[in-house]
XYZ file of N, CA and C in Angstrom:
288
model
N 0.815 -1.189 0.000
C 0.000 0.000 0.000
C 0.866 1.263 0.000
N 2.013 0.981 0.647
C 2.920 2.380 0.647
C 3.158 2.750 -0.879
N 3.588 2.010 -1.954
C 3.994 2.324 -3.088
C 3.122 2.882 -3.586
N 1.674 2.799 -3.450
C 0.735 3.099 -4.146
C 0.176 4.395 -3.637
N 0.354 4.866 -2.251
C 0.534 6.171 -2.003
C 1.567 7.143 -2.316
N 3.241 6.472 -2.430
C 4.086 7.077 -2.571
C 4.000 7.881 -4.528
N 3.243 6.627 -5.040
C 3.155 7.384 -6.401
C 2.074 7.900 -6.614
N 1.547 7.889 -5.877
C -0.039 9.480 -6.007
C 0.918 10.656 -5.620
N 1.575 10.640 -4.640
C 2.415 11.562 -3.988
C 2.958 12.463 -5.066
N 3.779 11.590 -5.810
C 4.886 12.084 -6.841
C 4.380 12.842 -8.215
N 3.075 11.723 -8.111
C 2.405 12.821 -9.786
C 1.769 13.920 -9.040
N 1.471 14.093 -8.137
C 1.244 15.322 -7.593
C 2.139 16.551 -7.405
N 3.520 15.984 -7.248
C 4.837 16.844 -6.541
C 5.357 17.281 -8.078
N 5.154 16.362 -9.122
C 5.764 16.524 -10.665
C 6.030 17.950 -11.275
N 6.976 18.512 -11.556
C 6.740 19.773 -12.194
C 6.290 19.973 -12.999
N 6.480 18.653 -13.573
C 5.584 18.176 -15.426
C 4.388 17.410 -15.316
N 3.507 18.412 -15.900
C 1.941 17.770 -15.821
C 1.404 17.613 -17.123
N 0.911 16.505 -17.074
C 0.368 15.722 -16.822
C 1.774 14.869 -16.191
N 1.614 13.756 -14.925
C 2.571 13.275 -14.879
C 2.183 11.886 -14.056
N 2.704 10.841 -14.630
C 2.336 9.370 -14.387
C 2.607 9.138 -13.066
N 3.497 9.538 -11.776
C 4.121 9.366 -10.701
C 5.129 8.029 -10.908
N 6.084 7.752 -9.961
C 6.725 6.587 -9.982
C 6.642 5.723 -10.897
N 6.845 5.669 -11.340
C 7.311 4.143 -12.501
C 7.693 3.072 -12.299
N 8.630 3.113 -11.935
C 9.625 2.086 -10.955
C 10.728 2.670 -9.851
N 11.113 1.864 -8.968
C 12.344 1.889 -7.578
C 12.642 0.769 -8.087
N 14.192 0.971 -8.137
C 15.410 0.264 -8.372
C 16.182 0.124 -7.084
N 16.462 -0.940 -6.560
C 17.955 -0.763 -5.562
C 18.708 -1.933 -5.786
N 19.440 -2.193 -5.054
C 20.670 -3.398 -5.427
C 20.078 -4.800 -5.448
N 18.952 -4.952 -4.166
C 18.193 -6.208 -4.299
C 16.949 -6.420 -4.554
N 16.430 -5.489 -5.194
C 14.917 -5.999 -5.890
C 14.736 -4.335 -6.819
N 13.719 -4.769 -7.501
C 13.272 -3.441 -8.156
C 11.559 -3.500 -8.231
N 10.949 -2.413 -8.386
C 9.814 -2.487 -7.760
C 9.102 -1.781 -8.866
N 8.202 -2.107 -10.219
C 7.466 -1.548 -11.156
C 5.941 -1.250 -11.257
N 5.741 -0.079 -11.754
C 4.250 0.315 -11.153
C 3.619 0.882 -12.741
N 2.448 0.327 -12.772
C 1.655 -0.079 -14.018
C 0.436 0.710 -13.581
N 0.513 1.997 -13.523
C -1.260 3.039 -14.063
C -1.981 2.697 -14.647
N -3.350 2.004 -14.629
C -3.755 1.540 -15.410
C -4.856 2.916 -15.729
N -5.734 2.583 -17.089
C -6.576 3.596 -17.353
C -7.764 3.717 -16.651
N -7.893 2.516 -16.006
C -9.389 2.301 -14.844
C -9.095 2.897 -13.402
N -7.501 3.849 -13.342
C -7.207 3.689 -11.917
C -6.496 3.155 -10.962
N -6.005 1.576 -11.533
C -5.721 0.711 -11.176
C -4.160 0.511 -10.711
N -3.693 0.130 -10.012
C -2.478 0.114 -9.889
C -2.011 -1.183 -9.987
N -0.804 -1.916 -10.518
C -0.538 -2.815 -10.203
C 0.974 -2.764 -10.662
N 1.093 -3.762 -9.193
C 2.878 -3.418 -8.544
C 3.238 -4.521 -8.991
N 4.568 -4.571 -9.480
C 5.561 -5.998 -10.017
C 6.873 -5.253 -8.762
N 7.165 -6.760 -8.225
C 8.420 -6.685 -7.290
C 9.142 -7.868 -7.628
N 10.444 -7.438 -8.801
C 11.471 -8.115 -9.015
C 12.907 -8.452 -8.652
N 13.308 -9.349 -8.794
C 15.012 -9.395 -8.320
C 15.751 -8.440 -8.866
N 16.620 -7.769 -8.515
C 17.100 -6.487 -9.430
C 17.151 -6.489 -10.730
N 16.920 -5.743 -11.480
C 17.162 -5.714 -12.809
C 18.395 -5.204 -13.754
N 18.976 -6.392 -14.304
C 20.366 -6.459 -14.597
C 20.526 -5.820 -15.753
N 19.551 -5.748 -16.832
C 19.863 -5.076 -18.325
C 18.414 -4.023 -18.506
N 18.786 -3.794 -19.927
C 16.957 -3.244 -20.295
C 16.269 -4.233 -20.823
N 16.911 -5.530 -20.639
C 15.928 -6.293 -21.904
C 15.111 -6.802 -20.611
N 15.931 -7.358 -19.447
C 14.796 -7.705 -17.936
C 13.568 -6.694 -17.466
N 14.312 -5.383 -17.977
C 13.110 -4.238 -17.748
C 11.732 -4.228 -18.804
N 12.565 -4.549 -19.802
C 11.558 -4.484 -21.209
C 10.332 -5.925 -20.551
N 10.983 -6.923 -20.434
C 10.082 -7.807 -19.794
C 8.721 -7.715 -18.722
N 9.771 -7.172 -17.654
C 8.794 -7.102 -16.709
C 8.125 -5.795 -16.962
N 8.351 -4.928 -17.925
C 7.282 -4.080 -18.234
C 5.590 -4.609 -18.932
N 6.016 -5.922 -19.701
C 5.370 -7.073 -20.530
C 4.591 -7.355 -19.278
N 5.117 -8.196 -18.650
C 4.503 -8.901 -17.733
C 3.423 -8.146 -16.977
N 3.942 -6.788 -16.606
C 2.694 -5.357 -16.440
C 1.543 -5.617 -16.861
N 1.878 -5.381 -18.243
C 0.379 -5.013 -19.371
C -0.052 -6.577 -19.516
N 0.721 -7.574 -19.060
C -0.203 -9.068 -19.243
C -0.922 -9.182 -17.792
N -0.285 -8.656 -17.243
C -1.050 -9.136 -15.756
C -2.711 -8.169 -15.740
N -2.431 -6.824 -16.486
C -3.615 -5.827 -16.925
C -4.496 -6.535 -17.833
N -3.941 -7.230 -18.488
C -4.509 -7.958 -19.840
C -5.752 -9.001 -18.900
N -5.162 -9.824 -18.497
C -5.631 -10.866 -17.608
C -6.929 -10.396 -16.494
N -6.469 -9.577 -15.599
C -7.157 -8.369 -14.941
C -8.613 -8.144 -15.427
N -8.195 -7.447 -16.419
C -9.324 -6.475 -17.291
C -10.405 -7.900 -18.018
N -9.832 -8.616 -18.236
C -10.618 -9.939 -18.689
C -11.319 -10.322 -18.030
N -11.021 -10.855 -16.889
C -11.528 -11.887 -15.547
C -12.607 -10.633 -14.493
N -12.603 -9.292 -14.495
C -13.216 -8.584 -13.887
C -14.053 -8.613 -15.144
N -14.314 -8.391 -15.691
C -15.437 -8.024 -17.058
C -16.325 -8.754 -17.042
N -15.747 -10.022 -17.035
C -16.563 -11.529 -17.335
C -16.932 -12.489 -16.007
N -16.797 -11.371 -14.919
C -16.972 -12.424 -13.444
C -18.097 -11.112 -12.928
N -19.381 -11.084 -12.807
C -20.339 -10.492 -12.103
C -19.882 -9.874 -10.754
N -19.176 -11.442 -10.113
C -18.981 -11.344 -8.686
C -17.904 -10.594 -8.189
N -17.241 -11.054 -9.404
C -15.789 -9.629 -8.450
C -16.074 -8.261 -8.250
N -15.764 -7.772 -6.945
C -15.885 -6.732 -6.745
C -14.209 -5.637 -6.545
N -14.395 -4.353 -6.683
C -13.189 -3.633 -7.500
C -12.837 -3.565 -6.011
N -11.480 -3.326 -6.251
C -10.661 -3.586 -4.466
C -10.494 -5.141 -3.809
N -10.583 -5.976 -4.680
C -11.046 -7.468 -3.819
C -10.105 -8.060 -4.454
N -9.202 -8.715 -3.133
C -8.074 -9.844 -3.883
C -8.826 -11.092 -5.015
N -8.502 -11.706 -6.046
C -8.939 -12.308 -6.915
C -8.660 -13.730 -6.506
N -9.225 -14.199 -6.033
C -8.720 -15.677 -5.633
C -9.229 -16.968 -6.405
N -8.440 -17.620 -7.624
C -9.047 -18.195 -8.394
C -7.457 -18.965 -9.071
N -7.789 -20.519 -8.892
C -6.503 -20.998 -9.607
C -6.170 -20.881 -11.235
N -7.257 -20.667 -11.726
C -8.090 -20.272 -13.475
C -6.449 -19.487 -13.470
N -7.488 -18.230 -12.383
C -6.647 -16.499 -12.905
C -5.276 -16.690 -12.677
N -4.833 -17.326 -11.929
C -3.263 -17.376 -11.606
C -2.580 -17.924 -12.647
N -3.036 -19.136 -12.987
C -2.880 -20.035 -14.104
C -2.611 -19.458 -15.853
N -3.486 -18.178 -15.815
C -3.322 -16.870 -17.420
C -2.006 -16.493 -16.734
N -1.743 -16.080 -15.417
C -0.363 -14.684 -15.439
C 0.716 -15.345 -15.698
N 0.959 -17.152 -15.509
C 1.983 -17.691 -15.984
C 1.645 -17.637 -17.240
């Protein structure tokens, strides 16, 4: 939950507006990527550090698939409600 306040924070603090907030935190042992979605949505990827751009280029992928997946399974499920962990072996089963 902190990340997801810390980057409301930042597109707020931005000198440049329109401005996405945080993107990603990098440090020596993990890196931490943040995916705006257009519904609002936030969704955080927390990786082992990232060694090149092609690991970044990836887990940027993995972002917009995990959105992909997301945006599917909320559309087509009545019952989910927005804010609610998704608990379903189906849904886990698309993000691999």
């Amino acid at each position: 939950m902190m990340m997801a306040s810390v980057h409301a924070i930042a597109s707020k603090l931005s000198p440049l507006q329109p401005c996405s907030g945080i993107q990603s935190i990098d440090c020596a042992a993990f890196s931490l990527l943040c995916l705006q979605c257009p519904t609002g949505l936030k969704i955080i990827l927390q990786v082992s550090s990232l060694a090149n751009d092609a690991d970044r280029v990836k887990a940027e992928g993995l972002l917009r698939k995990a959105y992909a997946v997301y945006a599917d399974w909320a559309m087509k499920n009545p019952f989910q409600q927005l804010d609610m962990p998704i608990r379903s072996d189906l849904f886990d089963q698309q993000l691999l």
